[in-house]
Amino acid sequence: MTTAMTTATPPPVAPTGDHHDLAIVLFAVIVLVTLTITLWVGRQGSATEDFYAGGRDFTPLQNGFALSGDYLSAASFLGVAGLIALYGYDGVLYSIGFLVAWLVVLMLVAELVRNAGRYTLADVLALRLRRRKVRAAAGGASVVVTLLYLVAQMVGAGSLVALLLGTNSATARTWTIIAVGGLMIVYVTIGGMRATTWIQIVKAFLLIAGSVLLTVLLLVRFHGDVGELMRQAAQHSGAGPRYLEPGLKYGATFTSRLDFFSLGLALVLGTAGLPHILSRFYTVPTARAARRSTMWAIGLVGGFYLMAIALGLGATALVGSSEVRHANSAGNTAVPLLALVLGGGNGSTGGVVLFALISAIAFATILAVVAGLTLASSAAFAHDIWAGAWRGRTRRRRPFLRRGAVPASRSAAPASGGVDSTGSEQSAEASERQEVWVARFAAVGIGAAAIAISLYAQQLNVAFLVGLAFAVAASSNLPVLLYSLFWSRFTARGAVWSVYGGLVPAIVLVVFSPVVSGTKAALFPGVDFHWFPLENPGLVSIPLGFLAGWIGTITSPEPADTDRFAELEVRALTGAGAA
Amino acid sequence: MPQQQTSSPGQGQRFDWWAAPAAATDADRSTAPGRSAVPAQPVPTRTVQQAPVQAAQPVAVERPPVRAAAAPLAEPAVEPAAARALVPATDSTEVYRAVQRSEAFQDIRRSYRAFVFPTSGAFLGWYLLYVAAQAAAPGLMRSQVAGPLNVAWLLGLLQFATTFLLTWLYARNARTKRDRAALGLRWDTQDQLR
């Protein structure tokens, strides 16, 4: 995924022609449909719970689709298949890391986070560590992770859409980035979580349907003989049998193999710390629904990656590695090119339709993923940094039951234990309304910042950013989350140290790594100040995050608040008092 | 008694697509009477040791009118719910502590951790071993198994298989071992918190 979004774009797709016109029409249809969803759904409610959590009434199936929609970016649809088309088995390795990561989410995170939190990751921490700086640290780390991911997606989107539309001009890329950024701001500010979720569901459905269609066509072409598919792929890869063996991409030196290990570690641990994935669990009513939606997501993501492997092999077998590389050095157009061939080749109606369809699905994927990221980022900013830490309002004890669920005989009583009078209840509601407005402004601000950074960075090689986002999520978000959920002696200092102890090393190590300086493909190829040999910092920064949290806790002058831990544990495991 | 009328079915209406809460709690109580023995009466002070009460009558105990003064418009004897809603946070802390100590909760926690910790260790170890094998033993990974398949592909496909298998095992474990007990405890706890 990481290297897949390489922005270096050699000459456009080899077969040019009218198939791009149909693609443009379908792109317009996608934009129209998503905007309709946003306007339609956005009217259904504008309370805090609607904006951040989509009203919490999605079903597990819907949320399962939305989870896989958030997770399967264009980079995995086009990128993983492209990597397999170019590097064979080493591309397969990627998909496995992305899938196994979901077991961490399922077993250790999904249900407990659903029960213990409210809108964001920092809510879980705040339940037992009521400190502004804890909230600020966790919120800040979430903003960093989502922003890194966002910039990577948008820069990739610029070159990808230009590629799919058959142009390579800088103007087209620039306007694509601005248009994608503008659309995502509209989705989030008007539609909130509800619209974003529906966009994810539509996109995930299109993505899965498109993959199934191509895979079926591919298997029909090979009469269901997968062995023959693999043999032909090896034959047309230019590498022979080595195509099916490990090491084509990562086998050159021990450092590059270690680098892949580091990336693998970041992938498998990072998913459970991604803010836009975690906030998805708040859109379902119960922990059990969160579990079932994760199971759906595992089924969909797993099935998708199995199909992506087949499609990657198919692209090599039918299009050929050299042709794929000629169209785009990172292999991003492998799947659309395969669609062209499977539909009947360049110039045929089937080929044109299929190419346009797959391009439109990739475009929908880009739009959906950036919208999900922007929403998570603005929620972290408004709910954690602004409302939780900066404004420093005393955290209101949340109602034990949702107001709609309180029986009529009791609804007259204020639903919460910590509110003194109805007056402060009203002011709390007013401040929540204010918070949603801050979140909307934050979405505009973060979107604008992402557009600006992406425009500046579009000539740079930002492929490492996705891997970095996973590494930061795994080093700063996951340790603090796991410690909070499972360690009774964890303290506020441990939490703060854990967040910064993972975040700072991850960023610093990347700054001094070969991806920023010292190599030809680096961010600043002209200078060389690198001393850290690996491209992905996960191998070092993830253990550091866990270590910092442990040291911070055992050196903490104050003891852990066992009362709060009791509340967290009971809530997390039973759901008592969950939002 | 108002408590028994409104104890839990009210909230259950939202979740009618899974186990009906009232039925689940009842079933839980009838099958395992000791499990729901969470002290229904919040402990007034922290020093009182509230061991799981053997009497399995969790909801019926009337709560002492501790904070009657805080609820001017609700007389505790008539409307205990309103009084309960206004008790300060310290009491809810005691409820959570008492629930945490209860046998029923410890059972849930034990069955969750006993499954999740070893399994997580196992699948993370298996995945990291698999990734490390590419770096450490490329020769082994290249050896052919059948047709175009070599060890590396076989292990990779096995990763997919184990992921699906563990997902199913975890869901089965949660469904059979703790869902029902956790749900019963949830309503019991929320009854006490109100």
PDB file of N, CA and C in Angstrom, chain B residues 117-164:
ATOM      1  N   PHE B 117      -6.126 -13.398  25.696  1.00  0.00           N
ATOM      2  CA  PHE B 117      -4.681 -13.205  25.862  1.00  0.00           C
ATOM      3  C   PHE B 117      -3.865 -14.303  25.186  1.00  0.00           C
ATOM      4  N   PRO B 118      -4.129 -15.588  25.471  1.00  0.00           N
ATOM      5  CA  PRO B 118      -3.338 -16.602  24.768  1.00  0.00           C
ATOM      6  C   PRO B 118      -3.531 -16.556  23.257  1.00  0.00           C
ATOM      7  N   THR B 119      -4.771 -16.319  22.821  1.00  0.00           N
ATOM      8  CA  THR B 119      -5.022 -16.311  21.379  1.00  0.00           C
ATOM      9  C   THR B 119      -4.289 -15.167  20.689  1.00  0.00           C
ATOM     10  N   SER B 120      -4.328 -13.983  21.306  1.00  0.00           N
ATOM     11  CA  SER B 120      -3.624 -12.846  20.701  1.00  0.00           C
ATOM     12  C   SER B 120      -2.135 -13.135  20.609  1.00  0.00           C
ATOM     13  N   GLY B 121      -1.578 -13.672  21.699  1.00  0.00           N
ATOM     14  CA  GLY B 121      -0.166 -14.026  21.670  1.00  0.00           C
ATOM     15  C   GLY B 121       0.117 -14.998  20.540  1.00  0.00           C
ATOM     16  N   ALA B 122      -0.774 -15.963  20.394  1.00  0.00           N
ATOM     17  CA  ALA B 122      -0.546 -17.000  19.387  1.00  0.00           C
ATOM     18  C   ALA B 122      -0.603 -16.430  17.976  1.00  0.00           C
ATOM     19  N   PHE B 123      -1.645 -15.640  17.666  1.00  0.00           N
ATOM     20  CA  PHE B 123      -1.722 -15.199  16.266  1.00  0.00           C
ATOM     21  C   PHE B 123      -0.681 -14.137  15.946  1.00  0.00           C
ATOM     22  N   LEU B 124      -0.343 -13.280  16.937  1.00  0.00           N
ATOM     23  CA  LEU B 124       0.721 -12.307  16.671  1.00  0.00           C
ATOM     24  C   LEU B 124       2.055 -13.023  16.471  1.00  0.00           C
ATOM     25  N   GLY B 125       2.305 -14.035  17.315  1.00  0.00           N
ATOM     26  CA  GLY B 125       3.544 -14.801  17.164  1.00  0.00           C
ATOM     27  C   GLY B 125       3.613 -15.494  15.822  1.00  0.00           C
ATOM     28  N   TRP B 126       2.508 -16.077  15.424  1.00  0.00           N
ATOM     29  CA  TRP B 126       2.436 -16.825  14.149  1.00  0.00           C
ATOM     30  C   TRP B 126       2.635 -15.884  12.980  1.00  0.00           C
ATOM     31  N   TYR B 127       2.038 -14.692  13.055  1.00  0.00           N
ATOM     32  CA  TYR B 127       2.210 -13.725  11.970  1.00  0.00           C
ATOM     33  C   TYR B 127       3.650 -13.218  11.916  1.00  0.00           C
ATOM     34  N   LEU B 128       4.208 -12.839  13.078  1.00  0.00           N
ATOM     35  CA  LEU B 128       5.566 -12.292  13.083  1.00  0.00           C
ATOM     36  C   LEU B 128       6.581 -13.353  12.658  1.00  0.00           C
ATOM     37  N   LEU B 129       6.316 -14.591  13.075  1.00  0.00           N
ATOM     38  CA  LEU B 129       7.186 -15.685  12.645  1.00  0.00           C
ATOM     39  C   LEU B 129       7.169 -15.801  11.121  1.00  0.00           C
ATOM     40  N   TYR B 130       5.958 -15.690  10.578  1.00  0.00           N
ATOM     41  CA  TYR B 130       5.787 -15.794   9.124  1.00  0.00           C
ATOM     42  C   TYR B 130       6.532 -14.667   8.408  1.00  0.00           C
ATOM     43  N   VAL B 131       6.394 -13.428   8.931  1.00  0.00           N
ATOM     44  CA  VAL B 131       7.085 -12.304   8.292  1.00  0.00           C
ATOM     45  C   VAL B 131       8.594 -12.442   8.476  1.00  0.00           C
ATOM     46  N   ALA B 132       8.993 -12.857   9.683  1.00  0.00           N
ATOM     47  CA  ALA B 132      10.421 -12.991   9.942  1.00  0.00           C
ATOM     48  C   ALA B 132      11.042 -14.078   9.080  1.00  0.00           C
ATOM     49  N   ALA B 133      10.242 -15.098   8.741  1.00  0.00           N
ATOM     50  CA  ALA B 133      10.780 -16.195   7.937  1.00  0.00           C
ATOM     51  C   ALA B 133      11.249 -15.706   6.565  1.00  0.00           C
ATOM     52  N   GLN B 134      10.583 -14.667   6.026  1.00  0.00           N
ATOM     53  CA  GLN B 134      11.038 -14.137   4.728  1.00  0.00           C
ATOM     54  C   GLN B 134      12.458 -13.583   4.846  1.00  0.00           C
ATOM     55  N   ALA B 135      12.723 -12.970   6.018  1.00  0.00           N
ATOM     56  CA  ALA B 135      14.041 -12.369   6.196  1.00  0.00           C
ATOM     57  C   ALA B 135      15.067 -13.410   6.619  1.00  0.00           C
ATOM     58  N   ALA B 136      14.634 -14.359   7.469  1.00  0.00           N
ATOM     59  CA  ALA B 136      15.611 -15.254   8.073  1.00  0.00           C
ATOM     60  C   ALA B 136      15.853 -16.520   7.257  1.00  0.00           C
ATOM     61  N   ALA B 137      14.785 -17.048   6.653  1.00  0.00           N
ATOM     62  CA  ALA B 137      14.948 -18.336   5.973  1.00  0.00           C
ATOM     63  C   ALA B 137      14.351 -18.306   4.576  1.00  0.00           C
ATOM     64  N   PRO B 138      14.902 -17.467   3.705  1.00  0.00           N
ATOM     65  CA  PRO B 138      14.326 -17.379   2.358  1.00  0.00           C
ATOM     66  C   PRO B 138      14.425 -18.693   1.588  1.00  0.00           C
ATOM     67  N   GLY B 139      15.448 -19.463   1.898  1.00  0.00           N
ATOM     68  CA  GLY B 139      15.615 -20.733   1.193  1.00  0.00           C
ATOM     69  C   GLY B 139      14.470 -21.681   1.467  1.00  0.00           C
ATOM     70  N   LEU B 140      14.109 -21.775   2.739  1.00  0.00           N
ATOM     71  CA  LEU B 140      13.007 -22.646   3.138  1.00  0.00           C
ATOM     72  C   LEU B 140      11.703 -22.192   2.485  1.00  0.00           C
ATOM     73  N   MET B 141      11.494 -20.867   2.465  1.00  0.00           N
ATOM     74  CA  MET B 141      10.240 -20.351   1.928  1.00  0.00           C
ATOM     75  C   MET B 141      10.117 -20.652   0.435  1.00  0.00           C
ATOM     76  N   ARG B 142      11.256 -20.865  -0.242  1.00  0.00           N
ATOM     77  CA  ARG B 142      11.210 -21.070  -1.686  1.00  0.00           C
ATOM     78  C   ARG B 142      10.917 -22.504  -2.077  1.00  0.00           C
ATOM     79  N   SER B 143      11.065 -23.423  -1.123  1.00  0.00           N
ATOM     80  CA  SER B 143      10.957 -24.828  -1.520  1.00  0.00           C
ATOM     81  C   SER B 143       9.548 -25.152  -2.001  1.00  0.00           C
ATOM     82  N   GLN B 144       9.504 -25.923  -3.074  1.00  0.00           N
ATOM     83  CA  GLN B 144       8.229 -26.208  -3.729  1.00  0.00           C
ATOM     84  C   GLN B 144       7.410 -27.210  -2.931  1.00  0.00           C
ATOM     85  N   VAL B 145       6.100 -27.026  -2.979  1.00  0.00           N
ATOM     86  CA  VAL B 145       5.213 -27.978  -2.317  1.00  0.00           C
ATOM     87  C   VAL B 145       4.449 -28.777  -3.361  1.00  0.00           C
ATOM     88  N   ALA B 146       3.640 -28.088  -4.153  1.00  0.00           N
ATOM     89  CA  ALA B 146       2.858 -28.785  -5.169  1.00  0.00           C
ATOM     90  C   ALA B 146       2.574 -27.807  -6.289  1.00  0.00           C
ATOM     91  N   GLY B 147       2.856 -28.215  -7.515  1.00  0.00           N
ATOM     92  CA  GLY B 147       2.620 -27.350  -8.660  1.00  0.00           C
ATOM     93  C   GLY B 147       3.380 -26.044  -8.483  1.00  0.00           C
ATOM     94  N   PRO B 148       2.717 -24.911  -8.738  1.00  0.00           N
ATOM     95  CA  PRO B 148       3.398 -23.620  -8.582  1.00  0.00           C
ATOM     96  C   PRO B 148       3.471 -23.163  -7.126  1.00  0.00           C
ATOM     97  N   LEU B 149       2.834 -23.900  -6.216  1.00  0.00           N
ATOM     98  CA  LEU B 149       2.809 -23.489  -4.813  1.00  0.00           C
ATOM     99  C   LEU B 149       4.130 -23.812  -4.129  1.00  0.00           C
ATOM    100  N   ASN B 150       4.676 -22.834  -3.395  1.00  0.00           N
ATOM    101  CA  ASN B 150       5.824 -23.115  -2.546  1.00  0.00           C
ATOM    102  C   ASN B 150       5.428 -22.853  -1.098  1.00  0.00           C
ATOM    103  N   VAL B 151       6.388 -23.049  -0.188  1.00  0.00           N
ATOM    104  CA  VAL B 151       6.087 -22.931   1.242  1.00  0.00           C
ATOM    105  C   VAL B 151       5.552 -21.538   1.572  1.00  0.00           C
ATOM    106  N   ALA B 152       6.134 -20.511   0.947  1.00  0.00           N
ATOM    107  CA  ALA B 152       5.729 -19.144   1.251  1.00  0.00           C
ATOM    108  C   ALA B 152       4.242 -18.918   0.937  1.00  0.00           C
ATOM    109  N   TRP B 153       3.816 -19.384  -0.234  1.00  0.00           N
ATOM    110  CA  TRP B 153       2.394 -19.226  -0.595  1.00  0.00           C
ATOM    111  C   TRP B 153       1.498 -20.017   0.349  1.00  0.00           C
ATOM    112  N   LEU B 154       1.955 -21.218   0.670  1.00  0.00           N
ATOM    113  CA  LEU B 154       1.161 -22.071   1.540  1.00  0.00           C
ATOM    114  C   LEU B 154       0.958 -21.401   2.898  1.00  0.00           C
ATOM    115  N   LEU B 155       2.056 -20.880   3.484  1.00  0.00           N
ATOM    116  CA  LEU B 155       1.943 -20.215   4.784  1.00  0.00           C
ATOM    117  C   LEU B 155       1.086 -18.972   4.679  1.00  0.00           C
ATOM    118  N   GLY B 156       1.214 -18.255   3.562  1.00  0.00           N
ATOM    119  CA  GLY B 156       0.405 -17.052   3.377  1.00  0.00           C
ATOM    120  C   GLY B 156      -1.086 -17.376   3.348  1.00  0.00           C
ATOM    121  N   LEU B 157      -1.430 -18.432   2.597  1.00  0.00           N
ATOM    122  CA  LEU B 157      -2.843 -18.817   2.551  1.00  0.00           C
ATOM    123  C   LEU B 157      -3.306 -19.324   3.910  1.00  0.00           C
ATOM    124  N   LEU B 158      -2.376 -19.976   4.643  1.00  0.00           N
ATOM    125  CA  LEU B 158      -2.720 -20.433   5.987  1.00  0.00           C
ATOM    126  C   LEU B 158      -3.026 -19.247   6.902  1.00  0.00           C
ATOM    127  N   GLN B 159      -2.317 -18.122   6.695  1.00  0.00           N
ATOM    128  CA  GLN B 159      -2.607 -16.918   7.491  1.00  0.00           C
ATOM    129  C   GLN B 159      -4.045 -16.474   7.277  1.00  0.00           C
ATOM    130  N   PHE B 160      -4.478 -16.498   6.030  1.00  0.00           N
ATOM    131  CA  PHE B 160      -5.880 -16.169   5.765  1.00  0.00           C
ATOM    132  C   PHE B 160      -6.795 -17.135   6.518  1.00  0.00           C
ATOM    133  N   ALA B 161      -6.467 -18.430   6.410  1.00  0.00           N
ATOM    134  CA  ALA B 161      -7.333 -19.447   7.020  1.00  0.00           C
ATOM    135  C   ALA B 161      -7.395 -19.271   8.534  1.00  0.00           C
ATOM    136  N   THR B 162      -6.238 -19.061   9.177  1.00  0.00           N
ATOM    137  CA  THR B 162      -6.258 -18.937  10.637  1.00  0.00           C
ATOM    138  C   THR B 162      -6.997 -17.673  11.068  1.00  0.00           C
ATOM    139  N   THR B 163      -6.876 -16.600  10.262  1.00  0.00           N
ATOM    140  CA  THR B 163      -7.601 -15.382  10.632  1.00  0.00           C
ATOM    141  C   THR B 163      -9.107 -15.638  10.645  1.00  0.00           C
ATOM    142  N   PHE B 164      -9.612 -16.284   9.611  1.00  0.00           N
ATOM    143  CA  PHE B 164     -11.047 -16.576   9.582  1.00  0.00           C
ATOM    144  C   PHE B 164     -11.432 -17.522  10.716  1.00  0.00           C
TER     145      PHE B 164
END
